[in-house]
Structure formats: C-alpha cells, structure tokens
Amino acid sequence: MQGLMMDYPLLIKGIMQHALRTFPEQEVVTRLVEGGIHRYTYADSYKRMCQAAHALQDMGVKKGDRVAVMGWNTHRQLELYYAISCIGAICHTINPRLGPENANYVINHAGDSVLFYDTTFQPLVEALAPGLKTVKKYIVLTDAANNPKSKIKAEAYEEMIAGKPEAFDWPDFDENTASAMCYTSGTTGKPKGVLYSHRSTVIQAMVTSLPTSFGAELSDVVLPVVPMFHVNAWNVPYSALMGGMKLVFPGPGLDGASLYELMEAEKVTYALGVPTVWLNLLNYIEGEGKTFSSLKYSLIGGSALPEKIIRGYDKHGVRCRQGWGMTEMSPTGTTNFEPVGFYDQPIDERIPYQLKQGKALPYVDMRIVSDEGKILPHDGSESGHLQVRGPSVLKAYYNHDKDILTPDGWFDTGDVATIDETGMLLITDRAKDVIKSGGEWISTIDIENAALSHEAVAQAAVIGMPHPKWDERPLLIVELVPGADADPQQILQFVKDQLSKISWPDDIQVVDEIPLGATGKVLKTKLREMFKDYVLPDLREGGGTTTSASAAVTEVEPDKKKSGFPFLRRKGK
Ligand code: ADP
C-alpha cells in the first residue's frame, strides 16, 4: 500500500523561497573582488536571483543546459547557484586551480554554453577561449566600470541583470533533474564529472543542517572558506539559507590576514575549510599574537584533521569538528559530533576522539570490505576498503561509460578505513597512498599527524618508497614553519616517539614547499614525482642508515628546481 502524501518534488527553489519568506532581513556579506565589502539581505539576494534567471533565459539558456561558473565565493555566485539550477539548467562550478589543460577538458566535456568568471581569472579564460567549443557567451562577474579590457567579448554581470524583473515564475519539474556539476580534481587521470540532482542536493542540505552534522545555528555567522567550486562549498550556500544564518563570503581573500580581518569585522562564529586553510590562519594569528573575539566553531574536512589544529584552535576557544566526504557524495558522509559533556573533559582525552572522521549522516550507509570483497566487521580494528551508498551518492559519472558501482550497488570511495561498533569511522588512508610494508598497512595520516604536532613543522606528507625487502617504507617530507631552524633528525625522533616501530619513517626530507593540489590538499602525486630518484638510506651504496636531510638534494633533477616546486633545503646553506 502506498502512502497518501502529496507528490511534492524536493527542488532547490524551495530553499530559496523559504529563505525569502522566513528570513528576508538576514544578511549576506561579501569581500568583493573589486575591493571593499558588499552587504545585502536575503530579500535583496532573491530579487537578483530572479533577475539573473530572466537574463539567463533571455540569452537562450534552457533546461538541461550546462552553465559554467569560475569564481570566488561571492554573493554573485550565490545568485547564480540558485538562478541557474532553479530554471532547470546545470550550474557547473569550475576550479580555476585545475590548470588550463584540465579546465579546457572539463568545459568541453560538460559542453558548457555560458561561462561566468571573476576578473581574477580573465587571463586564464582568454587563454582557454579559443579551445572552448561550446561556450557561446562570456560574462564577467563585476560591473561595467570594473569590466577590464579583454581579448574576448564579455558583458559584465551587473549589466546583464540590470533592469530585469525582480520576480520570476520558477518552473516545477522532477526532483531528479540535474542541478549542478562538479568535476573531481583529476589527481589521477582526467577529471570526472559528478552530476548532482535537486533531490540529492536538498537531502544533503537537510542532513548537514542537523545539530549532529555541521551544527550551525540561527545565531551563527557562517563563513564558508571552502570554495564554491569545491563540491558546492560543502552545500553551505544551501544549508545556510535553509537555516537562515548570516553568510559571509571571503571573495579572493583566503590568506590568514584577510580571513582574520573579515572574521573579526563580521563577527564570524562558524567557518568551514580544509586543514591547510586552518593551518595558515593559525600561523598568522600566532605570529601576530592575535586571538579570535567571535569565532567559536570550525568544520574541517577534505583531508584528515591534524592534532596541531585541534590544539592550536582550542587555545583560542575554537572548537574543531571533523567531517569526511568526497565530491562523489555531495560531499559529506560523516561528521564527528561531540557526545554530551564532551568539552568538560581535558583536551588530552578529547583528542583521540576528534582525530576520527565521525559517524555517518542519515541516509549514508557505510561498509568496509577486504581486498577479496569480503564484508568486514565493524569492530574498530579490521581495516578495509570503504564503500558507501545513499541518495546523495553518485551512481555514474557524467558521460562516462564505465560501471562504477559494485555488483550489489555500492560506491568504493578509494579510502581505507576502520569502523567501530558505534559506527565511528577512522580513515587510515587513501588506498593509493597507504604504505604496504611487509604485509602490513601503514597509515600515512598517522605519521603526518605525528609530524605536524612538532612546533617547527608547518606541513607534512608521507609517501611510500620502494624497498626490496619490505615492498615499501615510509619517507617523511616536511615543510618547516617560516624561520624555524629545527634539526630534521630531532623531528624524526619526535615522530618515532609517537608511533609503533613499523610506522617509523625510514627518513625525513625538508622541502621549501609541499605542493598543494587544486583544493588545497597535499599533492602526493607531485611529491612522488619529485622524489622518484630518491633512495632510502639503507639502500644507498655502501648501505648504512644515514638519514641526512641533504642526502637527496643531489638526486633531484636540476630542471625541477626551476619549476618552482621543491626544494630540499640544505641546513645551513
Ligand atoms: P579531491 O581530493 O580529488 O579533490 P575530494 O575533494 O572529493 O577529491 O576528496 C575526497 C577524499 O578526500 C576522500 O576520499 C578522502 O580520501 C579525503 N578526505 C576527505 N575528508 C577527509 C577527512 N576528514 N579525513 C581524511 N581524509 C579525508
């Protein structure tokens, strides 16, 4: 027997309309790309969403068309999020840090018909334009006065919407209609398109709004540092409007000083971003001897949350909650909410809990399986490939012919994890990063966390190096805090002291800069390339166990030095 409830589709326009009728006076604040601050209300924003929808329709954008946006987090991109999706078109956010080759690939692959971009990205767009086969119109996200001279004909966004009606008759359609798309960052192979639907987005916005998920409240002032091109800023542009919170967009100011200034000026209480952002901000406030007057909570995900961040922010009264997810999951799968009374405990007792990735959101099923496909118990010790399913998990990539699900309908995340009896997830590693040594799996995350807790270490990454006896052994690569002159051997010992012997790195190398990928995560593929000729100490000619930081310097090809990536710092030189 079927229920007798209305067939009412879960459409994104419902969020927009709810925001307008329930919180019309709530504020949206943006640090403008042009400089200065822009401030308006949800009601003002709604009018401009209507104007943008008219403009899109007038330029011929139809249901199912892909519309590209390459922009910073701003009120204009917020308007486009809603206007594009709610007329039935697809908002394709593009990560400008993908590099020209991948950007060209994703725009052509998606078949985008219009490209909106911030002035910052004009040189990139001009370089891409001749190769973009489907883009018919370019729009710059600014006003006429700030629209720079360009090789391509591009109208300013403000001109595009000017004079359009401030109301719109939003269409109804099936809730499974595509709403937005985001390509994976392509660290291995070509980027792949993930195509979200209205239903998957609304469900994700609802579940992440729970107190046990992101946990933001009406009184919060929310700052998504996570870019709107990184899995729709983890859906904050939807969940914040659903919850009626004041939203603050950082525009292009993502460095420590700019973020701090904006947080203080707008009394931000809650911010979200990847660990590198939080490390940079922490370095900034510690370096300047500042503290936060309003920030209380941070939601951190995208890669493992290091202890250094938890302790560092705790000193400033900021609570860190970890989330785990991926582009293919819209993106959030788990959040590590705190049990009642958690913050009454001393920090040392809290840390082991906070380092875990948390428990599944409603409608996210998780399981772990062995290499052979055997389903493993959730006992906190068996570790296996993490697979998921749910209404906000993809079933196929866009225009991609491979079947990606297991025969029984699960998606393999590529992560290796344990799950305990209470459903607590602990990511050990990415399957492609985990170090297989003498039949055991070594977690690179554990070693990186141990290294990051050293005060002189700004960034740490571990990669597996080939070893004839053990298959692979860990090499620890660190970037030091500016001005720090720590002895690498002392750091190595500090790391070993925290780990079981099998996880002891065989060597440590200091680099000027650990390369970061398009979403601010450590780019291990690049590190592997940088260290491809590196030889572990006990395999060097003559054997021995010297682990001097300068040992590999001579092994780095000279042309790589020019590429702006490493490099290995010789102590005292
Ligand atoms: P990409 O890294 O290619 O940009 P995603 O942003 O979708 O793609 O990254 C998803 C991956 O990031 C996950 O599969 C996982 O390996 C890693 N990740 C995300 N959050 C966490 C976390 N809290 N702890 C550890 N790893 C994480």
Coordinates of C-alpha atoms and ligand atoms in Angstrom, one line a residue:
M1 CA 0.0 0.0 0.0
Q2 CA 1.3 3.4 -0.9
G3 CA 1.3 6.4 1.5
L4 CA -1.3 9.1 0.7
M5 CA 1.0 12.1 0.8
M6 CA 1.5 14.7 -1.9
D7 CA 3.9 14.2 -4.7
Y8 CA 5.8 17.3 -4.0
P9 CA 9.3 17.5 -5.5
L10 CA 12.4 18.3 -3.5
L11 CA 13.6 21.3 -5.6
I12 CA 16.3 23.8 -4.7
K13 CA 13.8 26.6 -5.4
G14 CA 12.1 25.5 -2.1
I15 CA 15.2 26.6 -0.2
M16 CA 15.3 30.0 -1.9
Q17 CA 11.6 30.6 -1.3
H18 CA 11.9 29.5 2.3
A19 CA 14.8 31.9 2.9
L20 CA 12.9 34.7 1.4
R21 CA 9.7 34.2 3.3
T22 CA 11.2 33.3 6.7
F23 CA 14.5 35.3 6.9
P24 CA 14.1 38.2 4.5
E25 CA 16.2 40.6 6.6
Q26 CA 19.1 38.2 7.1
E27 CA 22.4 39.4 5.8
V28 CA 24.8 38.2 3.1
V29 CA 28.2 39.9 3.2
T30 CA 30.9 39.6 0.6
R31 CA 34.5 40.8 0.4
L32 CA 34.4 41.9 -3.2
V33 CA 37.0 41.0 -5.8
E34 CA 36.9 44.7 -6.8
G35 CA 37.8 45.6 -3.2
G36 CA 35.5 46.7 -0.4
I37 CA 32.6 45.0 1.2
H38 CA 29.2 44.3 -0.3
R39 CA 26.3 43.8 2.0
Y40 CA 22.6 43.0 1.4
T41 CA 19.7 40.9 2.7
Y42 CA 18.3 37.6 1.7
A43 CA 15.3 39.5 0.2
D44 CA 17.7 41.6 -2.0
S45 CA 19.5 38.5 -3.0
Y46 CA 16.3 36.8 -4.0
K47 CA 15.4 39.7 -6.3
R48 CA 18.7 39.4 -8.1
M49 CA 18.3 35.7 -8.4
C50 CA 15.1 36.4 -10.3
Q51 CA 16.9 39.0 -12.4
A52 CA 19.7 36.5 -13.2
A53 CA 17.1 33.9 -14.1
H54 CA 15.5 36.3 -16.6
A55 CA 18.9 37.2 -18.0
L56 CA 19.8 33.5 -18.5
Q57 CA 16.5 32.8 -20.2
D58 CA 16.9 35.8 -22.4
M59 CA 20.3 34.6 -23.6
G60 CA 18.7 31.3 -24.5
V61 CA 19.8 29.1 -21.6
K62 CA 17.3 26.2 -21.4
K63 CA 16.5 23.3 -19.1
G64 CA 19.4 20.8 -19.1
D65 CA 22.0 23.4 -20.4
R66 CA 25.3 23.5 -18.6
V67 CA 26.4 26.9 -17.4
A68 CA 29.9 27.3 -16.1
V69 CA 31.0 29.5 -13.2
M70 CA 34.6 30.1 -12.4
G71 CA 34.5 32.4 -9.4
W72 CA 35.4 33.2 -5.8
N73 CA 32.9 32.8 -3.0
T74 CA 30.7 35.9 -3.5
H75 CA 27.1 37.0 -3.4
R76 CA 27.1 36.9 -7.2
Q77 CA 28.0 33.3 -7.3
L78 CA 25.3 32.6 -4.7
E79 CA 22.7 34.2 -7.0
L80 CA 23.9 32.1 -9.9
Y81 CA 23.8 28.9 -7.9
Y82 CA 20.0 29.4 -7.4
A83 CA 19.2 31.1 -10.7
I84 CA 20.8 28.5 -12.9
S85 CA 19.6 25.4 -11.1
C86 CA 16.1 26.8 -10.5
I87 CA 15.4 27.4 -14.2
G88 CA 16.3 23.8 -14.7
A89 CA 19.8 24.4 -16.0
I90 CA 23.0 23.0 -14.5
C91 CA 25.5 25.1 -12.5
H92 CA 28.9 23.8 -13.4
T93 CA 31.4 25.2 -10.9
I94 CA 35.0 25.2 -12.2
N95 CA 38.1 25.1 -10.0
P96 CA 40.4 27.7 -11.6
R97 CA 43.4 25.9 -10.0
L98 CA 42.7 22.8 -12.1
G99 CA 45.2 24.2 -14.6
P100 CA 44.5 25.2 -18.2
E101 CA 44.6 21.7 -19.7
N102 CA 42.0 20.3 -17.2
A103 CA 39.9 23.4 -17.3
N104 CA 39.7 23.2 -21.1
Y105 CA 38.8 19.5 -20.7
V106 CA 36.0 19.9 -18.2
I107 CA 34.4 22.8 -20.0
N108 CA 34.4 21.0 -23.3
H109 CA 33.4 17.7 -21.7
A110 CA 30.5 19.3 -19.9
G111 CA 29.5 21.2 -23.0
D112 CA 29.0 24.5 -21.1
S113 CA 27.2 27.1 -23.2
V114 CA 27.9 30.2 -21.0
L115 CA 31.0 30.9 -18.9
F116 CA 30.8 33.3 -15.9
Y117 CA 34.1 34.2 -14.3
D118 CA 35.7 36.6 -11.9
T119 CA 38.1 39.2 -13.3
T120 CA 41.0 37.4 -11.5
F121 CA 40.6 34.6 -14.0
Q122 CA 40.4 36.7 -17.1
P123 CA 43.9 35.7 -18.3
L124 CA 43.1 32.1 -17.9
V125 CA 39.7 32.5 -19.7
E126 CA 41.3 34.4 -22.5
A127 CA 43.9 31.6 -23.0
L128 CA 41.2 29.0 -22.8
A129 CA 38.6 30.7 -25.1
P130 CA 40.0 29.6 -28.5
G131 CA 39.8 26.0 -27.4
L132 CA 36.3 26.1 -25.9
K133 CA 34.0 24.5 -28.5
T134 CA 30.6 25.0 -26.8
V135 CA 30.8 28.3 -24.9
K136 CA 28.8 31.0 -26.8
K137 CA 28.8 33.7 -24.2
Y138 CA 31.2 35.0 -21.6
I139 CA 30.1 37.1 -18.6
V140 CA 32.5 38.8 -16.1
L141 CA 31.3 38.8 -12.5
T142 CA 31.6 42.5 -12.0
D143 CA 30.0 45.8 -13.1
A144 CA 30.6 47.8 -16.2
A145 CA 33.1 50.2 -14.5
N146 CA 35.3 47.3 -13.4
N147 CA 35.0 45.2 -16.5
P148 CA 38.5 45.0 -17.8
K149 CA 39.5 45.3 -21.4
S150 CA 39.7 41.8 -22.8
K151 CA 40.5 39.8 -26.0
I152 CA 37.1 38.2 -25.6
K153 CA 33.8 39.9 -25.8
A154 CA 32.4 39.6 -22.3
E155 CA 29.5 41.5 -20.7
A156 CA 29.5 42.5 -17.1
Y157 CA 27.2 40.6 -14.8
E158 CA 25.7 43.7 -13.3
E159 CA 24.8 44.9 -16.8
M160 CA 23.4 41.5 -17.6
I161 CA 20.9 41.6 -14.8
A162 CA 20.2 45.4 -14.8
G163 CA 16.6 46.3 -15.4
K164 CA 15.3 42.7 -15.4
P165 CA 12.1 41.9 -13.5
E166 CA 12.7 41.2 -9.8
A167 CA 10.2 38.4 -9.7
F168 CA 10.3 35.1 -11.6
D169 CA 7.8 32.3 -12.1
W170 CA 10.1 29.4 -11.2
P171 CA 9.1 26.2 -13.0
D172 CA 8.3 22.9 -11.4
F173 CA 10.0 19.7 -12.6
D174 CA 11.1 16.3 -11.5
E175 CA 13.2 16.3 -8.3
N176 CA 15.7 14.1 -10.0
T177 CA 16.5 16.8 -12.6
A178 CA 20.2 17.6 -12.6
S179 CA 21.0 20.8 -10.8
A180 CA 24.8 21.2 -10.6
M181 CA 28.0 19.5 -11.5
C182 CA 31.5 19.4 -10.2
Y183 CA 34.5 17.6 -11.6
T184 CA 36.8 15.6 -9.5
S185 CA 40.2 17.2 -9.3
G186 CA 41.9 14.7 -11.6
T187 CA 44.9 13.9 -9.5
T188 CA 44.9 10.5 -11.2
G189 CA 43.6 10.6 -14.8
K190 CA 41.2 13.0 -16.4
P191 CA 38.7 14.8 -14.1
K192 CA 35.3 13.1 -13.9
G193 CA 32.0 14.9 -13.8
V194 CA 29.7 14.4 -10.8
L195 CA 26.2 15.5 -11.7
Y196 CA 24.0 16.4 -8.7
S197 CA 20.2 16.5 -8.7
H198 CA 17.8 18.8 -6.9
R199 CA 16.8 15.9 -4.7
S200 CA 20.4 14.9 -3.8
T201 CA 21.2 18.5 -3.0
V202 CA 18.1 19.2 -0.9
I203 CA 18.7 15.9 1.1
Q204 CA 22.3 16.8 1.7
A205 CA 21.4 20.3 2.7
M206 CA 18.9 18.9 5.2
V207 CA 21.1 16.3 6.7
T208 CA 24.1 18.6 7.1
S209 CA 21.8 21.1 8.9
L210 CA 21.4 18.7 11.8
P211 CA 22.9 19.6 15.1
T212 CA 24.9 16.4 14.9
S213 CA 26.3 17.3 11.5
F214 CA 27.5 20.8 10.7
G215 CA 25.5 22.0 13.7
A216 CA 25.3 25.7 12.8
E217 CA 22.5 27.6 14.5
L218 CA 20.4 30.6 13.6
S219 CA 22.6 32.8 15.7
D220 CA 25.7 31.8 13.9
V221 CA 27.6 33.9 11.4
V222 CA 28.8 31.4 8.8
L223 CA 31.9 31.8 6.7
P224 CA 32.5 29.1 4.0
V225 CA 36.2 29.4 3.3
V226 CA 35.8 26.2 1.3
P227 CA 35.4 27.4 -2.3
M228 CA 32.1 27.3 -4.0
F229 CA 33.9 25.3 -6.7
H230 CA 34.9 22.6 -4.2
V231 CA 31.8 20.4 -4.1
N232 CA 29.4 23.4 -3.8
A233 CA 31.2 24.7 -0.8
W234 CA 30.0 21.6 1.0
N235 CA 26.5 22.7 0.3
V236 CA 26.7 25.7 2.7
P237 CA 25.1 28.0 0.2
Y238 CA 22.0 25.8 0.5
S239 CA 22.1 24.8 4.2
A240 CA 22.8 28.3 5.4
L241 CA 19.8 29.7 3.5
M242 CA 17.7 26.8 4.8
G243 CA 18.7 27.7 8.4
G244 CA 18.5 31.4 7.9
M245 CA 22.1 32.2 9.0
K246 CA 24.1 35.3 8.2
L247 CA 26.5 34.3 5.4
V248 CA 29.9 35.9 4.9
F249 CA 31.8 35.3 1.7
P250 CA 35.6 35.8 1.6
G251 CA 35.9 36.5 -2.1
P252 CA 39.5 36.2 -3.1
G253 CA 40.9 36.9 0.4
L254 CA 41.8 33.4 1.6
D255 CA 45.2 34.2 3.3
G256 CA 45.4 34.3 7.1
A257 CA 45.4 38.1 7.4
S258 CA 42.4 38.6 5.1
L259 CA 40.3 35.8 6.7
Y260 CA 41.1 37.0 10.2
E261 CA 40.2 40.6 9.4
L262 CA 36.9 39.5 7.9
M263 CA 36.1 37.2 10.7
E264 CA 36.6 39.9 13.3
A265 CA 34.8 42.6 11.3
E266 CA 31.7 40.5 10.6
K267 CA 31.8 38.6 14.0
V268 CA 32.0 35.3 12.3
T269 CA 31.2 32.4 14.7
Y270 CA 31.5 29.4 12.4
A271 CA 33.8 28.8 9.5
L272 CA 34.4 25.8 7.2
G273 CA 37.5 24.8 5.3
V274 CA 40.3 22.3 4.5
P275 CA 43.1 21.8 7.0
T276 CA 45.7 23.9 5.1
V277 CA 43.4 26.9 5.4
W278 CA 43.2 26.4 9.2
L279 CA 47.0 25.9 9.5
N280 CA 47.7 29.1 7.6
L281 CA 45.2 31.1 9.7
L282 CA 46.7 29.6 12.9
N283 CA 50.2 30.5 11.8
Y284 CA 49.0 34.0 11.1
I285 CA 47.3 34.6 14.5
E286 CA 50.1 33.0 16.4
G287 CA 52.7 35.0 14.5
E288 CA 50.8 38.2 15.1
G289 CA 49.9 37.5 18.7
K290 CA 46.2 37.8 18.0
T291 CA 43.2 35.8 19.0
F292 CA 39.5 35.5 17.9
S293 CA 36.8 37.6 19.5
S294 CA 33.9 35.8 17.9
L295 CA 34.9 32.6 16.2
K296 CA 33.7 29.5 18.1
Y297 CA 33.4 26.6 15.7
S298 CA 35.1 25.2 12.7
L299 CA 34.1 22.4 10.4
I300 CA 37.2 20.9 8.9
G301 CA 37.3 18.3 6.2
G302 CA 38.8 17.4 2.8
S303 CA 41.7 15.7 4.4
A304 CA 42.5 14.4 7.9
L305 CA 42.2 16.9 10.7
P306 CA 45.7 17.1 12.4
E307 CA 46.1 17.3 16.2
K308 CA 48.0 20.5 15.7
I309 CA 44.9 22.3 14.5
I310 CA 42.7 20.9 17.3
R311 CA 45.2 22.0 20.0
G312 CA 46.1 25.3 18.3
Y313 CA 42.5 26.5 18.0
D314 CA 41.5 25.1 21.4
K315 CA 43.9 27.6 22.9
H316 CA 41.8 30.3 21.2
G317 CA 38.5 28.9 22.3
V318 CA 37.6 27.5 18.9
R319 CA 36.1 24.0 18.7
C320 CA 37.0 21.9 15.7
R321 CA 34.7 19.3 14.3
Q322 CA 35.8 17.0 11.6
G323 CA 33.9 16.0 8.5
W324 CA 34.7 13.4 5.9
G325 CA 33.3 13.1 2.4
M326 CA 34.1 13.4 -1.3
T327 CA 32.9 15.0 -4.5
E328 CA 31.0 11.9 -5.3
M329 CA 29.0 12.1 -2.1
S330 CA 27.7 15.7 -2.4
P331 CA 30.1 15.7 -0.4
T332 CA 29.5 14.9 3.3
G333 CA 29.4 11.3 4.6
T334 CA 30.3 11.7 8.2
T335 CA 30.7 14.3 10.9
N336 CA 32.4 13.9 14.2
F337 CA 29.8 15.5 16.6
E338 CA 30.7 15.6 20.2
P339 CA 28.9 13.5 22.8
V340 CA 27.1 15.4 25.6
G341 CA 29.6 16.8 28.1
F342 CA 32.5 16.3 25.7
Y343 CA 34.0 19.7 26.3
D344 CA 34.0 19.1 30.0
Q345 CA 36.9 16.7 29.5
P346 CA 40.6 17.8 29.3
I347 CA 41.9 18.2 25.9
D348 CA 44.2 15.2 26.0
E349 CA 41.2 13.0 26.4
R350 CA 39.3 14.7 23.7
I351 CA 42.0 14.5 21.0
P352 CA 41.8 10.8 20.2
Y353 CA 38.1 11.2 19.5
Q354 CA 38.4 14.4 17.5
L355 CA 41.0 12.8 15.2
K356 CA 38.4 10.4 13.9
Q357 CA 36.1 11.2 11.0
G358 CA 32.9 10.7 12.8
K359 CA 29.6 8.9 12.3
A360 CA 27.5 8.6 9.1
L361 CA 24.8 11.1 8.3
P362 CA 21.3 9.9 8.0
Y363 CA 20.9 8.1 4.6
V364 CA 24.6 7.3 4.3
D365 CA 25.3 3.6 4.5
M366 CA 28.9 2.6 5.0
R367 CA 30.7 -0.7 4.9
I368 CA 34.3 -1.9 4.7
V369 CA 35.4 -4.8 2.6
S370 CA 38.7 -6.7 2.2
D371 CA 40.8 -6.9 -1.0
E372 CA 38.8 -10.0 -1.9
G373 CA 35.5 -8.3 -1.5
K374 CA 34.6 -9.9 1.9
I375 CA 32.5 -7.6 4.1
L376 CA 34.4 -6.9 7.3
P377 CA 33.1 -6.5 10.8
H378 CA 32.7 -3.0 12.4
D379 CA 34.9 -3.7 15.3
G380 CA 37.3 -0.8 15.1
S381 CA 40.3 -3.0 14.2
E382 CA 39.6 -4.6 10.9
S383 CA 40.6 -2.2 8.2
G384 CA 39.3 -2.4 4.6
H385 CA 38.1 -0.5 1.6
L386 CA 35.3 1.9 2.5
Q387 CA 32.2 1.7 0.4
V388 CA 29.1 3.9 0.6
R389 CA 25.6 4.3 -0.7
G390 CA 22.8 6.7 -0.3
P391 CA 20.5 9.3 -2.1
S392 CA 23.3 11.8 -2.3
V393 CA 26.0 9.4 -3.6
L394 CA 26.6 9.2 -7.4
K395 CA 25.7 6.2 -9.4
A396 CA 27.6 7.1 -12.5
Y397 CA 29.9 9.9 -13.8
Y398 CA 28.7 12.3 -16.4
N399 CA 29.1 10.9 -20.0
H400 CA 31.4 8.2 -18.8
D401 CA 30.7 4.7 -20.0
K402 CA 32.2 2.7 -17.1
D403 CA 30.1 1.0 -14.5
I404 CA 31.4 2.4 -11.2
L405 CA 29.3 0.6 -8.6
T406 CA 29.9 -2.8 -7.1
P407 CA 27.6 -5.5 -8.4
D408 CA 25.4 -5.0 -5.3
G409 CA 25.2 -1.2 -5.8
W410 CA 27.9 0.3 -3.5
F411 CA 30.4 3.0 -4.4
D412 CA 34.0 2.4 -3.5
T413 CA 35.4 5.6 -2.0
G414 CA 39.1 4.7 -2.6
D415 CA 39.6 5.2 1.1
V416 CA 40.9 2.6 3.6
A417 CA 39.2 2.7 7.0
T418 CA 38.0 1.0 10.2
I419 CA 34.5 1.4 11.6
D420 CA 33.8 0.6 15.2
E421 CA 30.8 -0.9 16.9
T422 CA 29.3 2.5 17.4
G423 CA 29.7 3.4 13.7
M424 CA 32.7 5.6 14.3
L425 CA 34.8 5.9 11.1
L426 CA 38.5 6.2 11.1
I427 CA 40.2 6.8 7.7
T428 CA 43.5 5.2 7.7
D429 CA 44.5 6.4 4.3
R430 CA 43.6 6.6 0.6
A431 CA 44.0 3.2 -0.9
K432 CA 46.6 4.7 -3.3
D433 CA 48.6 6.3 -0.5
V434 CA 48.6 3.6 2.1
I435 CA 52.1 2.1 2.6
K436 CA 52.3 -1.7 2.2
S437 CA 55.2 -2.8 4.2
G438 CA 56.0 -6.5 4.9
G439 CA 52.3 -7.4 4.5
E440 CA 51.1 -4.7 6.9
W441 CA 49.4 -1.4 6.0
I442 CA 50.9 1.7 7.4
S443 CA 48.8 4.8 7.7
T444 CA 50.4 7.9 6.2
I445 CA 47.8 10.0 8.1
D446 CA 49.1 8.8 11.5
I447 CA 52.7 9.7 10.6
E448 CA 51.7 13.1 9.2
N449 CA 49.7 13.9 12.3
A450 CA 52.7 13.0 14.5
A451 CA 55.0 15.2 12.4
L452 CA 52.5 18.1 12.4
S453 CA 52.4 18.2 16.1
H454 CA 56.1 19.3 16.1
E455 CA 56.1 23.1 16.6
A456 CA 58.6 23.6 13.7
V457 CA 56.6 21.6 11.2
A458 CA 54.2 23.7 9.0
Q459 CA 53.1 20.9 6.6
A460 CA 53.9 17.2 6.5
A461 CA 53.4 14.4 3.9
V462 CA 54.4 10.8 3.8
I463 CA 54.9 8.7 0.7
G464 CA 55.9 5.1 0.3
M465 CA 59.3 4.5 -1.2
P466 CA 60.1 1.2 -2.9
H467 CA 62.1 -1.3 -0.8
P468 CA 63.3 -4.7 -1.9
K469 CA 62.7 -6.4 1.4
W470 CA 59.6 -4.6 2.7
D471 CA 58.0 -3.6 -0.6
E472 CA 57.6 0.0 0.6
R473 CA 58.8 2.1 3.5
P474 CA 57.6 5.5 4.6
L475 CA 59.5 8.7 3.7
L476 CA 58.5 11.7 5.7
I477 CA 58.6 15.0 3.9
V478 CA 58.2 18.2 5.9
E479 CA 57.9 21.9 5.2
L480 CA 59.1 24.0 8.2
V481 CA 57.3 26.9 9.8
P482 CA 58.9 30.1 8.3
G483 CA 62.0 31.0 10.3
A484 CA 62.2 27.6 12.1
D485 CA 65.7 26.1 12.1
A486 CA 64.9 22.7 13.6
D487 CA 67.2 19.7 13.2
P488 CA 65.4 17.2 10.9
Q489 CA 66.8 14.3 12.9
Q490 CA 65.2 15.7 16.1
I491 CA 61.9 15.9 14.2
L492 CA 62.3 12.3 13.0
Q493 CA 62.9 11.1 16.6
F494 CA 60.0 13.2 17.8
V495 CA 57.8 11.4 15.3
K496 CA 59.1 7.9 16.1
D497 CA 58.5 8.5 19.8
Q498 CA 54.7 8.7 19.0
L499 CA 54.4 5.7 16.7
S500 CA 54.8 1.9 16.8
K501 CA 58.0 0.7 15.2
I502 CA 56.5 -0.5 11.9
S503 CA 55.3 3.1 11.2
W504 CA 58.7 4.8 11.8
P505 CA 59.6 6.7 8.7
D506 CA 62.9 5.5 7.2
D507 CA 64.0 9.0 6.6
I508 CA 63.0 12.7 6.7
Q509 CA 63.4 15.3 4.0
V510 CA 62.8 19.0 4.3
V511 CA 61.4 20.9 1.4
D512 CA 60.7 24.6 0.9
E513 CA 57.2 24.0 -0.1
I514 CA 54.9 20.9 0.0
P515 CA 52.9 21.1 -3.3
L516 CA 49.2 21.5 -2.8
G517 CA 46.5 20.5 -5.3
A518 CA 43.5 22.4 -6.6
T519 CA 41.5 22.1 -3.4
G520 CA 44.4 22.8 -1.0
K521 CA 45.3 19.2 -0.3
V522 CA 48.8 17.8 -0.3
L523 CA 49.6 16.7 -3.8
K524 CA 51.2 13.3 -3.3
T525 CA 51.4 12.6 -7.0
K526 CA 53.7 15.6 -7.3
L527 CA 55.8 14.5 -4.3
R528 CA 56.2 11.1 -5.8
E529 CA 57.5 12.7 -9.0
M530 CA 59.8 15.0 -7.0
F531 CA 61.3 12.0 -5.1
K532 CA 61.2 9.5 -7.9
D533 CA 65.0 9.2 -7.9
Y534 CA 65.3 9.3 -4.1
V535 CA 66.8 6.2 -2.5
L536 CA 66.2 5.2 1.1
P537 CA 69.2 5.4 3.4
D538 CA 69.7 1.7 3.9
L539 CA 69.6 1.1 0.2
R540 CA 72.3 3.6 -0.7
E541 CA 75.6 2.5 -1.9
G542 CA 77.6 1.3 1.0
G543 CA 74.4 0.7 3.0
G544 CA 74.3 2.4 6.3
T545 CA 71.4 4.3 7.9
T546 CA 72.3 7.9 7.4
T547 CA 69.2 10.0 7.1
S548 CA 70.7 13.4 6.4
A549 CA 68.2 15.8 5.0
S550 CA 70.6 16.8 2.3
A551 CA 71.1 13.3 1.1
A552 CA 68.6 13.5 -1.7
V553 CA 69.4 17.0 -2.8
T554 CA 71.8 15.9 -5.4
E555 CA 69.3 13.3 -6.7
V556 CA 66.8 15.9 -7.7
E557 CA 66.9 16.8 -11.3
P558 CA 68.1 20.4 -11.9
D559 CA 65.2 21.3 -14.2
K560 CA 62.7 20.6 -11.4
K561 CA 64.4 23.3 -9.3
K562 CA 63.2 25.8 -11.9
S563 CA 59.6 24.5 -11.8
G564 CA 59.1 26.4 -8.6
F565 CA 58.4 23.3 -6.7
P566 CA 60.6 21.9 -4.0
F567 CA 63.1 22.3 -2.8
L568 CA 65.2 20.4 -0.4
R569 CA 66.7 22.8 2.0
R570 CA 70.2 22.1 3.0
K571 CA 70.6 23.1 6.6
G572 CA 73.0 25.9 7.0
K573 CA 73.1 26.8 3.3
Ligands
ADP1 P1 39.9 15.5 -4.5 O1 40.8 15.2 -3.3 O2 40.3 14.7 -5.7 O3 39.7 16.9 -4.6 P2 37.6 15.1 -3.0 O4 37.6 16.6 -2.5 O5 36.3 14.6 -3.4 O6 38.5 14.9 -4.2 O7 38.3 14.3 -1.9 C1 37.8 13.2 -1.3 C2 38.8 12.5 -0.5 O8 39.4 13.3 0.5 C3 38.3 11.3 0.3 O9 38.1 10.2 -0.4 C4 39.3 11.2 1.4 O10 40.4 10.5 0.9 C5 39.8 12.6 1.6 N1 39.1 13.2 2.8 C6 38.1 14.0 2.9 N2 37.8 14.3 4.1 C7 38.7 13.7 4.9 C8 38.9 13.6 6.3 N3 38.2 14.2 7.2 N4 39.9 12.7 6.7 C9 40.7 12.1 5.9 N5 40.5 12.1 4.5 C10 39.6 12.9 4.1

